[in-house]
């Protein structure tokens, strides 16, 4: 199983991080050791003083595919969930400034939180999904997949040119504005529409 992820896919988030609008999807990977599920607590690692949450819609693939055309991409997944792409922002900033790959700031252990998934056939339009993150009971991120710069089917087409998609793989689709640091004791609750898909603590 592999975890593919997209950066800078929401204009309002690019503004807050002062990233330019990408002309093609920004792709990175996380290894299977990054996965954190079942609402297990997230432990702040010792190598960062600035771990940011990034709440993202997550595609779960159920079909093998390569060089998938956008118009066929919907056939490769049947469930969408919500996750957190934890990012060591301080490390990422340093590595980016040095022009080095920022892998370790994104792919470290437990950096890919996934919650529950909902069937795609229960959603009227995958490009009109409302989602949000509540941090300690207060909404800090809210987004809609209609705001994606590159829609889901184009993301799948793009990544499948480079990586064979396998059953059980995940795709994190980017985060809207409102990212911020977590602290010990924080509670993160993620919702798609008004359905809670994850609820866990930071330790
Ligand atoms: Zn992200």
JSON list of C-alpha atoms and ligand atoms in Angstrom, two decimals:
[
{"chain": "A", "resi": 1, "resn": "UNK", "atom": "CA", "xyz": [0.00, 0.00, 0.00]},
{"chain": "A", "resi": 2, "resn": "UNK", "atom": "CA", "xyz": [1.20, 3.48, -0.77]},
{"chain": "A", "resi": 3, "resn": "UNK", "atom": "CA", "xyz": [-0.02, 6.94, 0.04]},
{"chain": "A", "resi": 4, "resn": "UNK", "atom": "CA", "xyz": [0.11, 9.55, -2.67]},
{"chain": "A", "resi": 5, "resn": "UNK", "atom": "CA", "xyz": [-0.54, 13.17, -1.81]},
{"chain": "A", "resi": 6, "resn": "UNK", "atom": "CA", "xyz": [-1.11, 16.48, -3.51]},
{"chain": "A", "resi": 7, "resn": "UNK", "atom": "CA", "xyz": [0.17, 19.81, -2.28]},
{"chain": "A", "resi": 8, "resn": "UNK", "atom": "CA", "xyz": [-1.01, 23.34, -3.04]},
{"chain": "A", "resi": 9, "resn": "UNK", "atom": "CA", "xyz": [-4.38, 22.29, -4.47]},
{"chain": "A", "resi": 10, "resn": "UNK", "atom": "CA", "xyz": [-6.46, 25.07, -2.89]},
{"chain": "A", "resi": 11, "resn": "UNK", "atom": "CA", "xyz": [-5.90, 28.72, -3.81]},
{"chain": "A", "resi": 12, "resn": "UNK", "atom": "CA", "xyz": [-6.68, 30.09, -0.34]},
{"chain": "A", "resi": 13, "resn": "UNK", "atom": "CA", "xyz": [-4.14, 27.75, 1.26]},
{"chain": "A", "resi": 14, "resn": "UNK", "atom": "CA", "xyz": [-1.47, 28.74, -1.28]},
{"chain": "A", "resi": 15, "resn": "UNK", "atom": "CA", "xyz": [-2.07, 32.35, -0.31]},
{"chain": "A", "resi": 16, "resn": "UNK", "atom": "CA", "xyz": [-1.55, 31.67, 3.39]},
{"chain": "A", "resi": 17, "resn": "UNK", "atom": "CA", "xyz": [1.73, 29.82, 2.71]},
{"chain": "A", "resi": 18, "resn": "UNK", "atom": "CA", "xyz": [2.75, 32.27, -0.04]},
{"chain": "A", "resi": 19, "resn": "UNK", "atom": "CA", "xyz": [3.01, 29.51, -2.61]},
{"chain": "A", "resi": 20, "resn": "UNK", "atom": "CA", "xyz": [2.37, 30.31, -6.24]},
{"chain": "A", "resi": 21, "resn": "UNK", "atom": "CA", "xyz": [-0.50, 28.64, -8.06]},
{"chain": "A", "resi": 22, "resn": "UNK", "atom": "CA", "xyz": [0.89, 25.43, -9.53]},
{"chain": "A", "resi": 23, "resn": "UNK", "atom": "CA", "xyz": [0.54, 24.79, -13.26]},
{"chain": "A", "resi": 24, "resn": "UNK", "atom": "CA", "xyz": [0.39, 21.07, -12.65]},
{"chain": "A", "resi": 25, "resn": "UNK", "atom": "CA", "xyz": [-0.32, 19.03, -9.52]},
{"chain": "A", "resi": 26, "resn": "UNK", "atom": "CA", "xyz": [2.38, 19.01, -6.83]},
{"chain": "A", "resi": 27, "resn": "UNK", "atom": "CA", "xyz": [2.86, 15.35, -5.93]},
{"chain": "A", "resi": 28, "resn": "UNK", "atom": "CA", "xyz": [4.55, 13.69, -3.00]},
{"chain": "A", "resi": 29, "resn": "UNK", "atom": "CA", "xyz": [4.41, 10.30, -1.30]},
{"chain": "A", "resi": 30, "resn": "UNK", "atom": "CA", "xyz": [4.21, 8.92, 2.17]},
{"chain": "A", "resi": 31, "resn": "UNK", "atom": "CA", "xyz": [5.24, 5.34, 3.03]},
{"chain": "A", "resi": 32, "resn": "UNK", "atom": "CA", "xyz": [2.88, 2.84, 4.64]},
{"chain": "A", "resi": 33, "resn": "UNK", "atom": "CA", "xyz": [4.60, 3.51, 7.99]},
{"chain": "A", "resi": 34, "resn": "UNK", "atom": "CA", "xyz": [3.04, 6.99, 7.88]},
{"chain": "A", "resi": 35, "resn": "UNK", "atom": "CA", "xyz": [-0.49, 5.66, 8.26]},
{"chain": "A", "resi": 36, "resn": "UNK", "atom": "CA", "xyz": [-2.36, 6.40, 11.51]},
{"chain": "A", "resi": 37, "resn": "UNK", "atom": "CA", "xyz": [-5.92, 5.14, 11.82]},
{"chain": "A", "resi": 38, "resn": "UNK", "atom": "CA", "xyz": [-8.71, 4.05, 14.17]},
{"chain": "A", "resi": 39, "resn": "UNK", "atom": "CA", "xyz": [-8.58, 7.42, 15.98]},
{"chain": "A", "resi": 40, "resn": "UNK", "atom": "CA", "xyz": [-5.32, 6.50, 17.67]},
{"chain": "A", "resi": 41, "resn": "UNK", "atom": "CA", "xyz": [-3.55, 9.47, 19.28]},
{"chain": "A", "resi": 42, "resn": "UNK", "atom": "CA", "xyz": [-0.91, 11.38, 17.35]},
{"chain": "A", "resi": 43, "resn": "UNK", "atom": "CA", "xyz": [2.34, 11.85, 19.27]},
{"chain": "A", "resi": 44, "resn": "UNK", "atom": "CA", "xyz": [4.29, 15.00, 18.47]},
{"chain": "A", "resi": 45, "resn": "UNK", "atom": "CA", "xyz": [7.73, 13.86, 17.26]},
{"chain": "A", "resi": 46, "resn": "UNK", "atom": "CA", "xyz": [10.88, 15.22, 18.84]},
{"chain": "A", "resi": 47, "resn": "UNK", "atom": "CA", "xyz": [12.38, 16.58, 15.61]},
{"chain": "A", "resi": 48, "resn": "UNK", "atom": "CA", "xyz": [9.87, 19.38, 15.09]},
{"chain": "A", "resi": 49, "resn": "UNK", "atom": "CA", "xyz": [8.54, 22.33, 17.05]},
{"chain": "A", "resi": 50, "resn": "UNK", "atom": "CA", "xyz": [5.88, 23.16, 14.49]},
{"chain": "A", "resi": 51, "resn": "UNK", "atom": "CA", "xyz": [3.68, 20.26, 13.41]},
{"chain": "A", "resi": 52, "resn": "UNK", "atom": "CA", "xyz": [0.79, 21.54, 11.29]},
{"chain": "A", "resi": 53, "resn": "UNK", "atom": "CA", "xyz": [-2.50, 19.80, 10.64]},
{"chain": "A", "resi": 54, "resn": "UNK", "atom": "CA", "xyz": [-3.74, 19.79, 7.04]},
{"chain": "A", "resi": 55, "resn": "UNK", "atom": "CA", "xyz": [-7.24, 18.37, 6.65]},
{"chain": "A", "resi": 56, "resn": "UNK", "atom": "CA", "xyz": [-7.82, 16.68, 3.32]},
{"chain": "A", "resi": 57, "resn": "UNK", "atom": "CA", "xyz": [-10.29, 14.55, 1.42]},
{"chain": "A", "resi": 58, "resn": "UNK", "atom": "CA", "xyz": [-8.77, 11.11, 0.83]},
{"chain": "A", "resi": 59, "resn": "UNK", "atom": "CA", "xyz": [-9.48, 8.78, -2.05]},
{"chain": "A", "resi": 60, "resn": "UNK", "atom": "CA", "xyz": [-9.25, 5.05, -1.42]},
{"chain": "A", "resi": 61, "resn": "UNK", "atom": "CA", "xyz": [-8.51, 3.10, -4.61]},
{"chain": "A", "resi": 62, "resn": "UNK", "atom": "CA", "xyz": [-10.20, -0.20, -5.32]},
{"chain": "A", "resi": 63, "resn": "UNK", "atom": "CA", "xyz": [-8.82, -1.02, -8.74]},
{"chain": "A", "resi": 64, "resn": "UNK", "atom": "CA", "xyz": [-5.45, -1.48, -10.42]},
{"chain": "A", "resi": 65, "resn": "UNK", "atom": "CA", "xyz": [-4.65, 1.22, -12.94]},
{"chain": "A", "resi": 66, "resn": "UNK", "atom": "CA", "xyz": [-2.00, 2.97, -15.00]},
{"chain": "A", "resi": 67, "resn": "UNK", "atom": "CA", "xyz": [-2.29, 5.93, -17.38]},
{"chain": "A", "resi": 68, "resn": "UNK", "atom": "CA", "xyz": [-5.89, 6.48, -16.43]},
{"chain": "A", "resi": 69, "resn": "UNK", "atom": "CA", "xyz": [-7.81, 9.04, -18.44]},
{"chain": "A", "resi": 70, "resn": "UNK", "atom": "CA", "xyz": [-9.72, 11.66, -16.42]},
{"chain": "A", "resi": 71, "resn": "UNK", "atom": "CA", "xyz": [-13.07, 10.50, -17.81]},
{"chain": "A", "resi": 72, "resn": "UNK", "atom": "CA", "xyz": [-12.43, 6.96, -16.53]},
{"chain": "A", "resi": 73, "resn": "UNK", "atom": "CA", "xyz": [-10.87, 7.94, -13.19]},
{"chain": "A", "resi": 74, "resn": "UNK", "atom": "CA", "xyz": [-14.16, 7.64, -11.27]},
{"chain": "A", "resi": 75, "resn": "UNK", "atom": "CA", "xyz": [-14.07, 3.88, -11.89]},
{"chain": "A", "resi": 76, "resn": "UNK", "atom": "CA", "xyz": [-10.99, 3.46, -9.71]},
{"chain": "A", "resi": 77, "resn": "UNK", "atom": "CA", "xyz": [-12.45, 4.39, -6.33]},
{"chain": "A", "resi": 78, "resn": "UNK", "atom": "CA", "xyz": [-15.69, 3.79, -4.49]},
{"chain": "A", "resi": 79, "resn": "UNK", "atom": "CA", "xyz": [-14.98, 5.53, -1.19]},
{"chain": "A", "resi": 80, "resn": "UNK", "atom": "CA", "xyz": [-13.87, 8.96, -0.05]},
{"chain": "A", "resi": 81, "resn": "UNK", "atom": "CA", "xyz": [-12.71, 9.77, 3.44]},
{"chain": "A", "resi": 82, "resn": "UNK", "atom": "CA", "xyz": [-11.11, 12.51, 5.43]},
{"chain": "A", "resi": 83, "resn": "UNK", "atom": "CA", "xyz": [-7.57, 12.58, 6.77]},
{"chain": "A", "resi": 84, "resn": "UNK", "atom": "CA", "xyz": [-4.83, 14.76, 8.15]},
{"chain": "A", "resi": 85, "resn": "UNK", "atom": "CA", "xyz": [-1.57, 15.33, 6.32]},
{"chain": "A", "resi": 86, "resn": "UNK", "atom": "CA", "xyz": [0.62, 16.19, 9.31]},
{"chain": "A", "resi": 87, "resn": "UNK", "atom": "CA", "xyz": [3.53, 18.38, 8.24]},
{"chain": "A", "resi": 88, "resn": "UNK", "atom": "CA", "xyz": [6.65, 19.40, 10.13]},
{"chain": "A", "resi": 89, "resn": "UNK", "atom": "CA", "xyz": [6.41, 22.96, 8.85]},
{"chain": "A", "resi": 90, "resn": "UNK", "atom": "CA", "xyz": [9.70, 24.09, 10.38]},
{"chain": "A", "resi": 91, "resn": "UNK", "atom": "CA", "xyz": [11.63, 21.26, 8.68]},
{"chain": "A", "resi": 92, "resn": "UNK", "atom": "CA", "xyz": [9.76, 21.79, 5.44]},
{"chain": "A", "resi": 93, "resn": "UNK", "atom": "CA", "xyz": [10.55, 25.51, 5.41]},
{"chain": "A", "resi": 94, "resn": "UNK", "atom": "CA", "xyz": [14.27, 24.86, 5.97]},
{"chain": "A", "resi": 95, "resn": "UNK", "atom": "CA", "xyz": [14.49, 22.12, 3.34]},
{"chain": "A", "resi": 96, "resn": "UNK", "atom": "CA", "xyz": [12.51, 24.14, 0.79]},
{"chain": "A", "resi": 97, "resn": "UNK", "atom": "CA", "xyz": [14.78, 27.14, 1.31]},
{"chain": "A", "resi": 98, "resn": "UNK", "atom": "CA", "xyz": [17.77, 24.90, 0.64]},
{"chain": "A", "resi": 99, "resn": "UNK", "atom": "CA", "xyz": [16.15, 23.52, -2.50]},
{"chain": "A", "resi": 100, "resn": "UNK", "atom": "CA", "xyz": [16.21, 20.02, -1.02]},
{"chain": "A", "resi": 101, "resn": "UNK", "atom": "CA", "xyz": [13.42, 17.42, -1.08]},
{"chain": "A", "resi": 102, "resn": "UNK", "atom": "CA", "xyz": [11.11, 17.96, 1.90]},
{"chain": "A", "resi": 103, "resn": "UNK", "atom": "CA", "xyz": [10.30, 14.26, 2.25]},
{"chain": "A", "resi": 104, "resn": "UNK", "atom": "CA", "xyz": [11.04, 13.90, 5.95]},
{"chain": "A", "resi": 105, "resn": "UNK", "atom": "CA", "xyz": [8.77, 16.83, 6.85]},
{"chain": "A", "resi": 106, "resn": "UNK", "atom": "CA", "xyz": [5.80, 15.08, 5.24]},
{"chain": "A", "resi": 107, "resn": "UNK", "atom": "CA", "xyz": [6.42, 11.33, 5.28]},
{"chain": "A", "resi": 108, "resn": "UNK", "atom": "CA", "xyz": [7.44, 10.66, 8.86]},
{"chain": "A", "resi": 109, "resn": "UNK", "atom": "CA", "xyz": [5.74, 7.99, 11.00]},
{"chain": "A", "resi": 110, "resn": "UNK", "atom": "CA", "xyz": [2.03, 8.56, 11.70]},
{"chain": "A", "resi": 111, "resn": "UNK", "atom": "CA", "xyz": [1.91, 11.68, 9.50]},
{"chain": "A", "resi": 112, "resn": "UNK", "atom": "CA", "xyz": [-0.98, 10.32, 7.41]},
{"chain": "A", "resi": 113, "resn": "UNK", "atom": "CA", "xyz": [-4.11, 10.13, 9.51]},
{"chain": "A", "resi": 114, "resn": "UNK", "atom": "CA", "xyz": [-7.16, 8.54, 7.94]},
{"chain": "A", "resi": 115, "resn": "UNK", "atom": "CA", "xyz": [-10.63, 8.39, 9.38]},
{"chain": "A", "resi": 116, "resn": "UNK", "atom": "CA", "xyz": [-13.73, 6.59, 8.20]},
{"chain": "A", "resi": 117, "resn": "UNK", "atom": "CA", "xyz": [-14.72, 6.48, 4.54]},
{"chain": "A", "resi": 118, "resn": "UNK", "atom": "CA", "xyz": [-18.09, 7.09, 2.93]},
{"chain": "A", "resi": 119, "resn": "UNK", "atom": "CA", "xyz": [-19.31, 5.45, -0.27]},
{"chain": "A", "resi": 120, "resn": "UNK", "atom": "CA", "xyz": [-19.02, 7.65, -3.33]},
{"chain": "A", "resi": 121, "resn": "UNK", "atom": "CA", "xyz": [-22.52, 6.63, -4.39]},
{"chain": "A", "resi": 122, "resn": "UNK", "atom": "CA", "xyz": [-23.88, 8.39, -1.30]},
{"chain": "A", "resi": 123, "resn": "UNK", "atom": "CA", "xyz": [-22.40, 11.68, -2.52]},
{"chain": "A", "resi": 124, "resn": "UNK", "atom": "CA", "xyz": [-24.21, 13.65, -5.22]},
{"chain": "A", "resi": 125, "resn": "UNK", "atom": "CA", "xyz": [-21.07, 15.29, -6.65]},
{"chain": "A", "resi": 126, "resn": "UNK", "atom": "CA", "xyz": [-17.50, 14.52, -5.56]},
{"chain": "A", "resi": 127, "resn": "UNK", "atom": "CA", "xyz": [-16.52, 18.03, -6.61]},
{"chain": "A", "resi": 128, "resn": "UNK", "atom": "CA", "xyz": [-18.99, 19.52, -4.17]},
{"chain": "A", "resi": 129, "resn": "UNK", "atom": "CA", "xyz": [-18.05, 17.95, -0.84]},
{"chain": "A", "resi": 130, "resn": "UNK", "atom": "CA", "xyz": [-18.05, 20.15, 2.23]},
{"chain": "A", "resi": 131, "resn": "UNK", "atom": "CA", "xyz": [-15.57, 19.24, 4.93]},
{"chain": "A", "resi": 132, "resn": "UNK", "atom": "CA", "xyz": [-14.10, 20.78, 8.03]},
{"chain": "A", "resi": 133, "resn": "UNK", "atom": "CA", "xyz": [-11.76, 20.35, 10.97]},
{"chain": "A", "resi": 134, "resn": "UNK", "atom": "CA", "xyz": [-12.72, 21.26, 14.50]},
{"chain": "A", "resi": 135, "resn": "UNK", "atom": "CA", "xyz": [-9.77, 21.86, 16.81]},
{"chain": "A", "resi": 136, "resn": "UNK", "atom": "CA", "xyz": [-10.81, 21.68, 20.46]},
{"chain": "A", "resi": 137, "resn": "UNK", "atom": "CA", "xyz": [-14.40, 22.23, 19.44]},
{"chain": "A", "resi": 138, "resn": "UNK", "atom": "CA", "xyz": [-13.79, 25.24, 17.20]},
{"chain": "A", "resi": 139, "resn": "UNK", "atom": "CA", "xyz": [-13.81, 25.06, 13.39]},
{"chain": "A", "resi": 140, "resn": "UNK", "atom": "CA", "xyz": [-10.36, 25.99, 12.08]},
{"chain": "A", "resi": 141, "resn": "UNK", "atom": "CA", "xyz": [-10.53, 24.64, 8.53]},
{"chain": "A", "resi": 142, "resn": "UNK", "atom": "CA", "xyz": [-13.50, 24.42, 6.25]},
{"chain": "A", "resi": 143, "resn": "UNK", "atom": "CA", "xyz": [-13.35, 23.62, 2.60]},
{"chain": "A", "resi": 144, "resn": "UNK", "atom": "CA", "xyz": [-15.26, 22.30, -0.35]},
{"chain": "A", "resi": 145, "resn": "UNK", "atom": "CA", "xyz": [-13.86, 20.08, -3.07]},
{"chain": "A", "resi": 146, "resn": "UNK", "atom": "CA", "xyz": [-15.29, 22.60, -5.58]},
{"chain": "A", "resi": 147, "resn": "UNK", "atom": "CA", "xyz": [-12.34, 24.81, -4.57]},
{"chain": "A", "resi": 148, "resn": "UNK", "atom": "CA", "xyz": [-9.70, 22.34, -5.77]},
{"chain": "A", "resi": 149, "resn": "UNK", "atom": "CA", "xyz": [-7.37, 23.74, -8.42]},
{"chain": "A", "resi": 150, "resn": "UNK", "atom": "CA", "xyz": [-7.07, 20.26, -9.96]},
{"chain": "A", "resi": 151, "resn": "UNK", "atom": "CA", "xyz": [-10.22, 18.14, -9.55]},
{"chain": "A", "resi": 152, "resn": "UNK", "atom": "CA", "xyz": [-10.03, 14.55, -8.31]},
{"chain": "A", "resi": 153, "resn": "UNK", "atom": "CA", "xyz": [-10.25, 12.89, -11.72]},
{"chain": "A", "resi": 154, "resn": "UNK", "atom": "CA", "xyz": [-7.43, 15.02, -13.08]},
{"chain": "A", "resi": 155, "resn": "UNK", "atom": "CA", "xyz": [-5.30, 14.22, -10.04]},
{"chain": "A", "resi": 156, "resn": "UNK", "atom": "CA", "xyz": [-5.82, 10.50, -10.61]},
{"chain": "A", "resi": 157, "resn": "UNK", "atom": "CA", "xyz": [-4.96, 10.85, -14.30]},
{"chain": "A", "resi": 158, "resn": "UNK", "atom": "CA", "xyz": [-1.82, 12.76, -13.42]},
{"chain": "A", "resi": 159, "resn": "UNK", "atom": "CA", "xyz": [-0.45, 10.50, -10.70]},
{"chain": "A", "resi": 160, "resn": "UNK", "atom": "CA", "xyz": [-1.22, 7.33, -12.67]},
{"chain": "A", "resi": 161, "resn": "UNK", "atom": "CA", "xyz": [1.16, 8.44, -15.39]},
{"chain": "A", "resi": 162, "resn": "UNK", "atom": "CA", "xyz": [4.00, 8.00, -12.90]},
{"chain": "A", "resi": 163, "resn": "UNK", "atom": "CA", "xyz": [2.74, 5.45, -10.38]},
{"chain": "A", "resi": 164, "resn": "UNK", "atom": "CA", "xyz": [0.71, 2.29, -10.93]},
{"chain": "A", "resi": 165, "resn": "UNK", "atom": "CA", "xyz": [-2.33, 2.61, -8.74]},
{"chain": "A", "resi": 166, "resn": "UNK", "atom": "CA", "xyz": [-3.02, -0.48, -6.68]},
{"chain": "A", "resi": 167, "resn": "UNK", "atom": "CA", "xyz": [-6.01, -1.66, -4.69]},
{"chain": "A", "resi": 168, "resn": "UNK", "atom": "CA", "xyz": [-5.81, -0.16, -1.19]},
{"chain": "A", "resi": 169, "resn": "UNK", "atom": "CA", "xyz": [-3.68, 2.84, -2.14]},
{"chain": "A", "resi": 170, "resn": "UNK", "atom": "CA", "xyz": [-4.69, 6.28, -0.89]},
{"chain": "A", "resi": 171, "resn": "UNK", "atom": "CA", "xyz": [-4.61, 9.75, -2.38]},
{"chain": "A", "resi": 172, "resn": "UNK", "atom": "CA", "xyz": [-4.61, 12.84, -0.16]},
{"chain": "A", "resi": 173, "resn": "UNK", "atom": "CA", "xyz": [-6.04, 15.64, -2.30]},
{"chain": "A", "resi": 174, "resn": "UNK", "atom": "CA", "xyz": [-4.73, 18.81, -0.69]},
{"chain": "A", "resi": 175, "resn": "UNK", "atom": "CA", "xyz": [-5.81, 21.14, 2.09]},
{"chain": "A", "resi": 176, "resn": "UNK", "atom": "CA", "xyz": [-7.78, 24.39, 2.20]},
{"chain": "A", "resi": 177, "resn": "UNK", "atom": "CA", "xyz": [-6.73, 27.44, 4.23]},
{"chain": "A", "resi": 178, "resn": "UNK", "atom": "CA", "xyz": [-6.58, 27.46, 8.00]},
{"chain": "A", "resi": 179, "resn": "UNK", "atom": "CA", "xyz": [-3.63, 25.16, 8.65]},
{"chain": "A", "resi": 180, "resn": "UNK", "atom": "CA", "xyz": [-1.92, 25.60, 11.97]},
{"chain": "A", "resi": 181, "resn": "UNK", "atom": "CA", "xyz": [0.19, 24.02, 14.67]},
{"chain": "A", "resi": 182, "resn": "UNK", "atom": "CA", "xyz": [-0.98, 21.32, 17.06]},
{"chain": "A", "resi": 183, "resn": "UNK", "atom": "CA", "xyz": [-0.12, 21.10, 20.75]},
{"chain": "A", "resi": 184, "resn": "UNK", "atom": "CA", "xyz": [-0.26, 18.32, 23.29]},
{"chain": "A", "resi": 185, "resn": "UNK", "atom": "CA", "xyz": [-3.84, 17.80, 24.48]},
{"chain": "A", "resi": 186, "resn": "UNK", "atom": "CA", "xyz": [-5.49, 19.05, 21.28]},
{"chain": "A", "resi": 187, "resn": "UNK", "atom": "CA", "xyz": [-8.56, 17.23, 20.01]},
{"chain": "A", "resi": 188, "resn": "UNK", "atom": "CA", "xyz": [-9.08, 17.00, 16.23]},
{"chain": "A", "resi": 189, "resn": "UNK", "atom": "CA", "xyz": [-12.49, 16.18, 14.82]},
{"chain": "A", "resi": 190, "resn": "UNK", "atom": "CA", "xyz": [-13.01, 15.93, 11.08]},
{"chain": "A", "resi": 191, "resn": "UNK", "atom": "CA", "xyz": [-16.34, 16.12, 9.29]},
{"chain": "A", "resi": 192, "resn": "UNK", "atom": "CA", "xyz": [-17.56, 15.50, 5.76]},
{"chain": "A", "resi": 193, "resn": "UNK", "atom": "CA", "xyz": [-20.84, 17.37, 5.45]},
{"chain": "A", "resi": 194, "resn": "UNK", "atom": "CA", "xyz": [-22.03, 16.81, 9.01]},
{"chain": "A", "resi": 195, "resn": "UNK", "atom": "CA", "xyz": [-20.76, 13.29, 9.41]},
{"chain": "A", "resi": 196, "resn": "UNK", "atom": "CA", "xyz": [-17.81, 12.90, 11.78]},
{"chain": "A", "resi": 197, "resn": "UNK", "atom": "CA", "xyz": [-15.09, 10.76, 10.18]},
{"chain": "A", "resi": 198, "resn": "UNK", "atom": "CA", "xyz": [-12.29, 11.12, 12.69]},
{"chain": "A", "resi": 199, "resn": "UNK", "atom": "CA", "xyz": [-11.85, 12.18, 16.31]},
{"chain": "A", "resi": 200, "resn": "UNK", "atom": "CA", "xyz": [-8.47, 11.85, 17.98]},
{"chain": "A", "resi": 201, "resn": "UNK", "atom": "CA", "xyz": [-6.08, 13.54, 20.39]},
{"chain": "A", "resi": 202, "resn": "UNK", "atom": "CA", "xyz": [-2.56, 14.91, 20.14]},
{"chain": "A", "resi": 203, "resn": "UNK", "atom": "CA", "xyz": [-0.18, 13.65, 22.80]},
{"chain": "B", "resi": 1, "resn": "LIG", "atom": "ZN1", "xyz": [-1.32, 18.44, 2.49]}
]
